[in-house]
Structure formats: structure tokens, C-alpha cells
Amino acid sequence: MDAQGRGRADNIDPADQWVLNPNTGEYELRLTPSAPQSGVPRPRRGSPANAGPGAGTRARRAPERESPATPGPDVPGPRRRRGVPAEPPPGRRKGRTKPKKSKAKKILLWTGGSMAFVLVAVSAAGYLYLKHLEGNVSTTDVGSAGKKGFSKDEAFNILIIGTDKRTGKGNEGYGDKGSVGHADTNILLHVSKDRTNATALSIPRDLIVDVPDCPTKQPDGSEKVVPGTQNVRFNTSLGQDGRDPGCTMRTVKAVTGISVDHFMMADFNAVKTLTSAVGGVDVCVAHAVNDKESHLKLPAGKSKVEGEQALAFVRTRHSFGNQGDLDRIKVQQQFLGSLMRKMSSSDTLTNPAKLISLAEAATKALTVDTGIGNVSTLKDVALELKKVPTKNIAFTTVPVLDNPAEKVKATVVVNQSQAPAVFDAIKSDVSFTAVKQKEKKEKAEVAGRLKGARSAAADIRVDIYNGGAPGGSAQETLNWLQNTEGVPKSSQLGNAAAPLSKTTVEYSPDQADQARKLADLMGLSASALKPGKSEKNSQGLPAIVLTLGKDFKGAGVSLTTPTKAPEVDKSTADKTVCAS
């Protein structure tokens, strides 16, 4: 049935049914869906079939492009709704004029759509480019020698290895012919937890060490243990007998006591490509250099080197000092400091072409462990390192002595009177540069924990837990405290709920005197004291909680950590020192 047949014809004004469509900008006829769209008005129900057009009917509007019935003289024209344009005269209806959008609206719509397209395109391109970079990176699984992942909230140690493997065009004049790729240049980079400082510790390739047994992953997925060797050069910890970078990491741990989290390894080509990517690196020499072996030619003073010349600069050993490896290490440290400055400069960071070139060069040049073997993690590492001011990146070398077993001095050994203090400072996250320390109030508060009265050893009540120390440490400490130090009110309660990196003493305020005495006995620093709550022992009496951390060295061995680094021969990444 149509609208008239449902008895609603008198209630619907056709003019009311022309409405503006906001999507098209045109007026459209909106009728009840079931109403027929005839251009000829029908008579009302009950009217004679032959009644004229004026017999009680209203003129019905015709669909667009059709001629409506001409109303008779007694039939009024359709009422016009306020705000709706008047109907054109009878006859062919002219096409309606589409309302014009404002120019600003057109621009907004166009740019909005384009921006969305650009963002999608850039996101897709960025993802594809990251996947491309991902394919550039080579990785080596070093197993338990390193960490499985990277944390932004902790101090970290990365071993940077430069091999003497002669790959790539133009490298015939460097390194040992046919070398399997020994650890020729080695720098242990420690980045502090608070990112205020970093220490780059060079390890001489001719340092005499004991290389430990080394589990290595084989191409077929199996594991092979390469037997260790004693009294050999450090550089044989890589390449020799099939050793991988994990062996070098384990050797660093054996020599220094410092755990290495990750490694980055590069060969001769890395120096060439990285320096070219940043547009050259500034270096300085105290006197003119003309080295026939490395083909390095530089005038006295400052120069810029890149590519082949940069490689010659870091490889030459006959133009500086006593022509030995230790003097070449100083030249390499100067070069790395300059490279760091160039990579973090605004000239590089604001130049898209340089950044892309640097990303390509870096990812192609590096081999890393699987823990940092994807581009996003490498980016995180770089961003964390970028937080460290170059003035607080210190370069130093393991303190060494000439090998006393040699008549002709060719190798060196660790200087046991100086090196341990350097290693301990790095392990304790102590800076070798004058960085701004924590607020004085906080420092004074921590130091003040050791100030005050001490109880008698016999009055100390302490429960001992093993929180990461070697097995049996809690019982060993219990025996030592009871039998040697006169602390009878002590108990050992097994393993702690979670491992700790450092040994701690937790106590209530009224036990501070006992905590101070225990710290004296254990050789603990003020930072090991954790005021708060204690526990109750089996008799329901309050007891101090002593948790032995991974730093525990044995009962009676002092655990006092250094608060200041030893004086060493060093340079910093923010300054250029002319090689001599």
C-alpha cells in the first residue's frame, strides 16, 4: 500500500520530504520506503475515478527529471518549508547546484587523507627497512658466556673486539696472512647504571693469560668444548683452535673478575666503512708521519681520516712511542673517542643521509651475540650509551708489567699491585671521571649509617641467608661468626627468596648498634646496611637479616666496595690528544 492508501496522505507534505544529504551536498526526496514514486497524482480513496485534478487532491511532487502534473486553478501549489529552496516552475527541472565546500575544508580533507597515506607508507617503509637492517647483522650464540637479553635499567659490560682477519679488498697489507681472526684489539666497555659515566678498558693483545675451557656452538647445533691453554697471548682467546667470541668473554672474566654481558666484533673493513659513513674522523699527531708499512702519511697537527687512511691510523705501530702495542692502544683510544664525538654530533644526527649510511655500515660491519642480535636491541644499546656525556667516558688500559720470563720483551703480564683496584672499581660501578655524584644529603645519610655506637659481638642476633653466594657460604659464615668472632646468637636459614648482587644487612632502628658491629666484622660498607624491619628468630626474638650476595668472597674476607677509582693513566672521549 502507498502512503495515501494507509490514510496518511493528508499528514505528509511532499515539500517536507526534500532534505539535504550532507554526504553529497544535494537535496533528495525522502519518502516512506513502500510509497510508489509515481509522477502522476492518484485520486483519494472514495473519489470518482474520472475526477479532475482539482477534485480534492494535492499535487504530488514528481521525481526529479520528470514533469509534474500541472495543478488546476483551484489547487494550491505545494507549501514550501522554511529554509528549503522554492520549487522551480513546472517543466523540466534544472539540475540542482551542489553547495561549494570552503577552500579551507578542501585543503584539510586533502592533507588529512594524504598525511594518513604518508604515515602508513612511512610506517611500512620503516618496518621494511628495519627488517633489511636486521638481515645485515651477523650473530654468534655464546651460550652462558653472556646474557640472553639487554636491560635498560642496569649497568652493562660490552666487549668490543677488533679482529686481524684480512677480509675485504685492500686489506692485504694488514694483520697476519691467513689469520683465522684473533682478538687483535680488545676494549671492555662498562656503562654505569645511572648512565653518568662509562669506562673503556683496553686489554693488550700481548697480555699473557690462561685461557679457560670454552664451550662453543657448532654449525650443526651441537656443543664442543675447546680445551683451555695456559701462559698464552690474550689474542689467542679468539680464532685459535676454533674459539668463538664467547671464549674471549670467558677469558676477560678469568683475568679481571668482571662478567661480560655482550660482545661486538668487527674486522678491518668496519673501520673503513664507519669512518666513511660519518664523513671522516678528526685525529691529531704531534709530528709528521710517513709509515712505509701501514702507508700512513699525515702532517703534524690535526687531520681528518676515513676509509683506508683511517685503518692505517689505527693499525700503525711504528710511528708512535716505543713502536709497541701499548702505544698503539693509546692511538686507538684517541681514534675511538673522536669517532664517538662524530657519531653523536648534530652534524650526523640531523643528516638523514649520514644516519642511513651509518646504519648500513654499522649493521654490516658488526657481529654480535644473540642477546643483542636484533636492530631494535642494538638501537636501545646505542641510545643508552648516548646518554653518557663524552667528557665522562674514560679510556684506560689494564695495568701491566713487562713479562719477567722474557729476555727480549715482547709480552706483558697483569700488574697485580695496581690492576685489582681498577677491576674492583669497574665491578663496583665507580667512575674514573669527576661526575656529579648523588645529592649530598643522600650521601651523608648513607654514610651516617656507620656512625654511632656498636654493640658487643655477643649481643648480635643474626639470621644468615644465602642470596647468590657459592653453595655452603651461609654455613661457613655461621661457623666463622660463632667460633672466631664470638657471635653465638646466630643461625643459618638456607637460601634467600631471591638472589642479590651484593650482600646486605637488614635491621630495625633499635638494632642499629648491632648492625654496625656486624658490618665491621664482615667488612661491609654503609651502602650494605638497609634500615627497615628485622625478623624474629625461632625464639620469637628480633634478629638482623644477613643475606650473602653474589659479591661474597668468603667468611672473613672484607666486602668493602671502593667509593673512588684509583689514579690511572687515562684519557676522555671529549678531548683530542695528539699521538706522539
JSON list of N, CA, C and O in Angstrom, two decimals, residues 378-401:
[
{"chain": "A", "resi": 378, "resn": "LEU", "atom": "N", "xyz": [69.91, -3.33, 19.43]},
{"chain": "A", "resi": 378, "resn": "LEU", "atom": "CA", "xyz": [71.11, -2.54, 19.15]},
{"chain": "A", "resi": 378, "resn": "LEU", "atom": "C", "xyz": [70.82, -1.06, 19.26]},
{"chain": "A", "resi": 378, "resn": "LEU", "atom": "O", "xyz": [71.65, -0.28, 19.74]},
{"chain": "A", "resi": 379, "resn": "LYS", "atom": "N", "xyz": [69.63, -0.67, 18.81]},
{"chain": "A", "resi": 379, "resn": "LYS", "atom": "CA", "xyz": [69.23, 0.74, 18.93]},
{"chain": "A", "resi": 379, "resn": "LYS", "atom": "C", "xyz": [69.13, 1.12, 20.40]},
{"chain": "A", "resi": 379, "resn": "LYS", "atom": "O", "xyz": [69.58, 2.20, 20.80]},
{"chain": "A", "resi": 380, "resn": "ASP", "atom": "N", "xyz": [68.56, 0.24, 21.21]},
{"chain": "A", "resi": 380, "resn": "ASP", "atom": "CA", "xyz": [68.45, 0.51, 22.66]},
{"chain": "A", "resi": 380, "resn": "ASP", "atom": "C", "xyz": [69.84, 0.68, 23.29]},
{"chain": "A", "resi": 380, "resn": "ASP", "atom": "O", "xyz": [70.05, 1.57, 24.12]},
{"chain": "A", "resi": 381, "resn": "VAL", "atom": "N", "xyz": [70.77, -0.19, 22.91]},
{"chain": "A", "resi": 381, "resn": "VAL", "atom": "CA", "xyz": [72.13, -0.09, 23.44]},
{"chain": "A", "resi": 381, "resn": "VAL", "atom": "C", "xyz": [72.75, 1.25, 23.07]},
{"chain": "A", "resi": 381, "resn": "VAL", "atom": "O", "xyz": [73.35, 1.94, 23.91]},
{"chain": "A", "resi": 382, "resn": "ALA", "atom": "N", "xyz": [72.58, 1.64, 21.81]},
{"chain": "A", "resi": 382, "resn": "ALA", "atom": "CA", "xyz": [73.15, 2.91, 21.34]},
{"chain": "A", "resi": 382, "resn": "ALA", "atom": "C", "xyz": [72.54, 4.10, 22.07]},
{"chain": "A", "resi": 382, "resn": "ALA", "atom": "O", "xyz": [73.24, 5.04, 22.45]},
{"chain": "A", "resi": 383, "resn": "LEU", "atom": "N", "xyz": [71.22, 4.05, 22.30]},
{"chain": "A", "resi": 383, "resn": "LEU", "atom": "CA", "xyz": [70.54, 5.16, 22.98]},
{"chain": "A", "resi": 383, "resn": "LEU", "atom": "C", "xyz": [70.98, 5.26, 24.43]},
{"chain": "A", "resi": 383, "resn": "LEU", "atom": "O", "xyz": [71.10, 6.37, 24.98]},
{"chain": "A", "resi": 384, "resn": "GLU", "atom": "N", "xyz": [71.21, 4.11, 25.08]},
{"chain": "A", "resi": 384, "resn": "GLU", "atom": "CA", "xyz": [71.67, 4.15, 26.47]},
{"chain": "A", "resi": 384, "resn": "GLU", "atom": "C", "xyz": [73.09, 4.70, 26.54]},
{"chain": "A", "resi": 384, "resn": "GLU", "atom": "O", "xyz": [73.42, 5.50, 27.43]},
{"chain": "A", "resi": 385, "resn": "LEU", "atom": "N", "xyz": [73.93, 4.32, 25.60]},
{"chain": "A", "resi": 385, "resn": "LEU", "atom": "CA", "xyz": [75.30, 4.83, 25.58]},
{"chain": "A", "resi": 385, "resn": "LEU", "atom": "C", "xyz": [75.32, 6.32, 25.26]},
{"chain": "A", "resi": 385, "resn": "LEU", "atom": "O", "xyz": [76.15, 7.07, 25.79]},
{"chain": "A", "resi": 386, "resn": "LYS", "atom": "N", "xyz": [74.37, 6.76, 24.44]},
{"chain": "A", "resi": 386, "resn": "LYS", "atom": "CA", "xyz": [74.32, 8.18, 24.06]},
{"chain": "A", "resi": 386, "resn": "LYS", "atom": "C", "xyz": [74.01, 9.07, 25.26]},
{"chain": "A", "resi": 386, "resn": "LYS", "atom": "O", "xyz": [74.32, 10.27, 25.27]},
{"chain": "A", "resi": 387, "resn": "LYS", "atom": "N", "xyz": [73.40, 8.50, 26.31]},
{"chain": "A", "resi": 387, "resn": "LYS", "atom": "CA", "xyz": [73.08, 9.29, 27.50]},
{"chain": "A", "resi": 387, "resn": "LYS", "atom": "C", "xyz": [74.33, 9.71, 28.27]},
{"chain": "A", "resi": 387, "resn": "LYS", "atom": "O", "xyz": [74.29, 10.65, 29.06]},
{"chain": "A", "resi": 388, "resn": "VAL", "atom": "N", "xyz": [75.44, 9.00, 28.04]},
{"chain": "A", "resi": 388, "resn": "VAL", "atom": "CA", "xyz": [76.67, 9.28, 28.79]},
{"chain": "A", "resi": 388, "resn": "VAL", "atom": "C", "xyz": [77.40, 10.46, 28.15]},
{"chain": "A", "resi": 388, "resn": "VAL", "atom": "O", "xyz": [77.73, 10.40, 26.95]},
{"chain": "A", "resi": 389, "resn": "PRO", "atom": "N", "xyz": [77.68, 11.52, 28.89]},
{"chain": "A", "resi": 389, "resn": "PRO", "atom": "CA", "xyz": [78.45, 12.64, 28.32]},
{"chain": "A", "resi": 389, "resn": "PRO", "atom": "C", "xyz": [79.84, 12.18, 27.91]},
{"chain": "A", "resi": 389, "resn": "PRO", "atom": "O", "xyz": [80.47, 11.39, 28.62]},
{"chain": "A", "resi": 390, "resn": "THR", "atom": "N", "xyz": [80.30, 12.66, 26.76]},
{"chain": "A", "resi": 390, "resn": "THR", "atom": "CA", "xyz": [81.61, 12.22, 26.28]},
{"chain": "A", "resi": 390, "resn": "THR", "atom": "C", "xyz": [82.72, 12.58, 27.26]},
{"chain": "A", "resi": 390, "resn": "THR", "atom": "O", "xyz": [83.72, 11.88, 27.35]},
{"chain": "A", "resi": 391, "resn": "LYS", "atom": "N", "xyz": [82.54, 13.65, 28.03]},
{"chain": "A", "resi": 391, "resn": "LYS", "atom": "CA", "xyz": [83.58, 14.03, 29.00]},
{"chain": "A", "resi": 391, "resn": "LYS", "atom": "C", "xyz": [83.69, 13.02, 30.13]},
{"chain": "A", "resi": 391, "resn": "LYS", "atom": "O", "xyz": [84.69, 13.01, 30.86]},
{"chain": "A", "resi": 392, "resn": "ASN", "atom": "N", "xyz": [82.68, 12.18, 30.29]},
{"chain": "A", "resi": 392, "resn": "ASN", "atom": "CA", "xyz": [82.71, 11.17, 31.35]},
{"chain": "A", "resi": 392, "resn": "ASN", "atom": "C", "xyz": [82.92, 9.76, 30.81]},
{"chain": "A", "resi": 392, "resn": "ASN", "atom": "O", "xyz": [82.64, 8.78, 31.50]},
{"chain": "A", "resi": 393, "resn": "ILE", "atom": "N", "xyz": [83.38, 9.65, 29.56]},
{"chain": "A", "resi": 393, "resn": "ILE", "atom": "CA", "xyz": [83.78, 8.35, 29.01]},
{"chain": "A", "resi": 393, "resn": "ILE", "atom": "C", "xyz": [85.31, 8.28, 29.11]},
{"chain": "A", "resi": 393, "resn": "ILE", "atom": "O", "xyz": [86.02, 8.99, 28.41]},
{"chain": "A", "resi": 394, "resn": "ALA", "atom": "N", "xyz": [85.78, 7.46, 30.03]},
{"chain": "A", "resi": 394, "resn": "ALA", "atom": "CA", "xyz": [87.22, 7.38, 30.30]},
{"chain": "A", "resi": 394, "resn": "ALA", "atom": "C", "xyz": [87.84, 6.19, 29.58]},
{"chain": "A", "resi": 394, "resn": "ALA", "atom": "O", "xyz": [87.29, 5.08, 29.61]},
{"chain": "A", "resi": 395, "resn": "PHE", "atom": "N", "xyz": [88.99, 6.42, 28.93]},
{"chain": "A", "resi": 395, "resn": "PHE", "atom": "CA", "xyz": [89.76, 5.35, 28.29]},
{"chain": "A", "resi": 395, "resn": "PHE", "atom": "C", "xyz": [90.99, 5.07, 29.14]},
{"chain": "A", "resi": 395, "resn": "PHE", "atom": "O", "xyz": [91.76, 5.97, 29.48]},
{"chain": "A", "resi": 396, "resn": "THR", "atom": "N", "xyz": [91.18, 3.81, 29.49]},
{"chain": "A", "resi": 396, "resn": "THR", "atom": "CA", "xyz": [92.37, 3.42, 30.22]},
{"chain": "A", "resi": 396, "resn": "THR", "atom": "C", "xyz": [92.75, 2.00, 29.80]},
{"chain": "A", "resi": 396, "resn": "THR", "atom": "O", "xyz": [92.05, 1.36, 29.01]},
{"chain": "A", "resi": 397, "resn": "THR", "atom": "N", "xyz": [93.85, 1.51, 30.32]},
{"chain": "A", "resi": 397, "resn": "THR", "atom": "CA", "xyz": [94.37, 0.20, 29.92]},
{"chain": "A", "resi": 397, "resn": "THR", "atom": "C", "xyz": [94.66, -0.63, 31.17]},
{"chain": "A", "resi": 397, "resn": "THR", "atom": "O", "xyz": [95.01, -0.08, 32.22]},
{"chain": "A", "resi": 398, "resn": "VAL", "atom": "N", "xyz": [94.51, -1.92, 31.05]},
{"chain": "A", "resi": 398, "resn": "VAL", "atom": "CA", "xyz": [94.84, -2.81, 32.16]},
{"chain": "A", "resi": 398, "resn": "VAL", "atom": "C", "xyz": [96.28, -2.53, 32.59]},
{"chain": "A", "resi": 398, "resn": "VAL", "atom": "O", "xyz": [97.21, -2.57, 31.75]},
{"chain": "A", "resi": 399, "resn": "PRO", "atom": "N", "xyz": [96.53, -2.24, 33.86]},
{"chain": "A", "resi": 399, "resn": "PRO", "atom": "CA", "xyz": [97.90, -2.02, 34.31]},
{"chain": "A", "resi": 399, "resn": "PRO", "atom": "C", "xyz": [98.74, -3.28, 34.11]},
{"chain": "A", "resi": 399, "resn": "PRO", "atom": "O", "xyz": [98.35, -4.37, 34.54]},
{"chain": "A", "resi": 400, "resn": "VAL", "atom": "N", "xyz": [99.87, -3.14, 33.43]},
{"chain": "A", "resi": 400, "resn": "VAL", "atom": "CA", "xyz": [100.70, -4.31, 33.11]},
{"chain": "A", "resi": 400, "resn": "VAL", "atom": "C", "xyz": [102.16, -4.04, 33.41]},
{"chain": "A", "resi": 400, "resn": "VAL", "atom": "O", "xyz": [102.58, -2.89, 33.62]},
{"chain": "A", "resi": 401, "resn": "LEU", "atom": "N", "xyz": [102.93, -5.11, 33.38]},
{"chain": "A", "resi": 401, "resn": "LEU", "atom": "CA", "xyz": [104.40, -5.07, 33.52]},
{"chain": "A", "resi": 401, "resn": "LEU", "atom": "C", "xyz": [104.99, -5.91, 32.40]},
{"chain": "A", "resi": 401, "resn": "LEU", "atom": "O", "xyz": [104.33, -6.82, 31.86]}
]
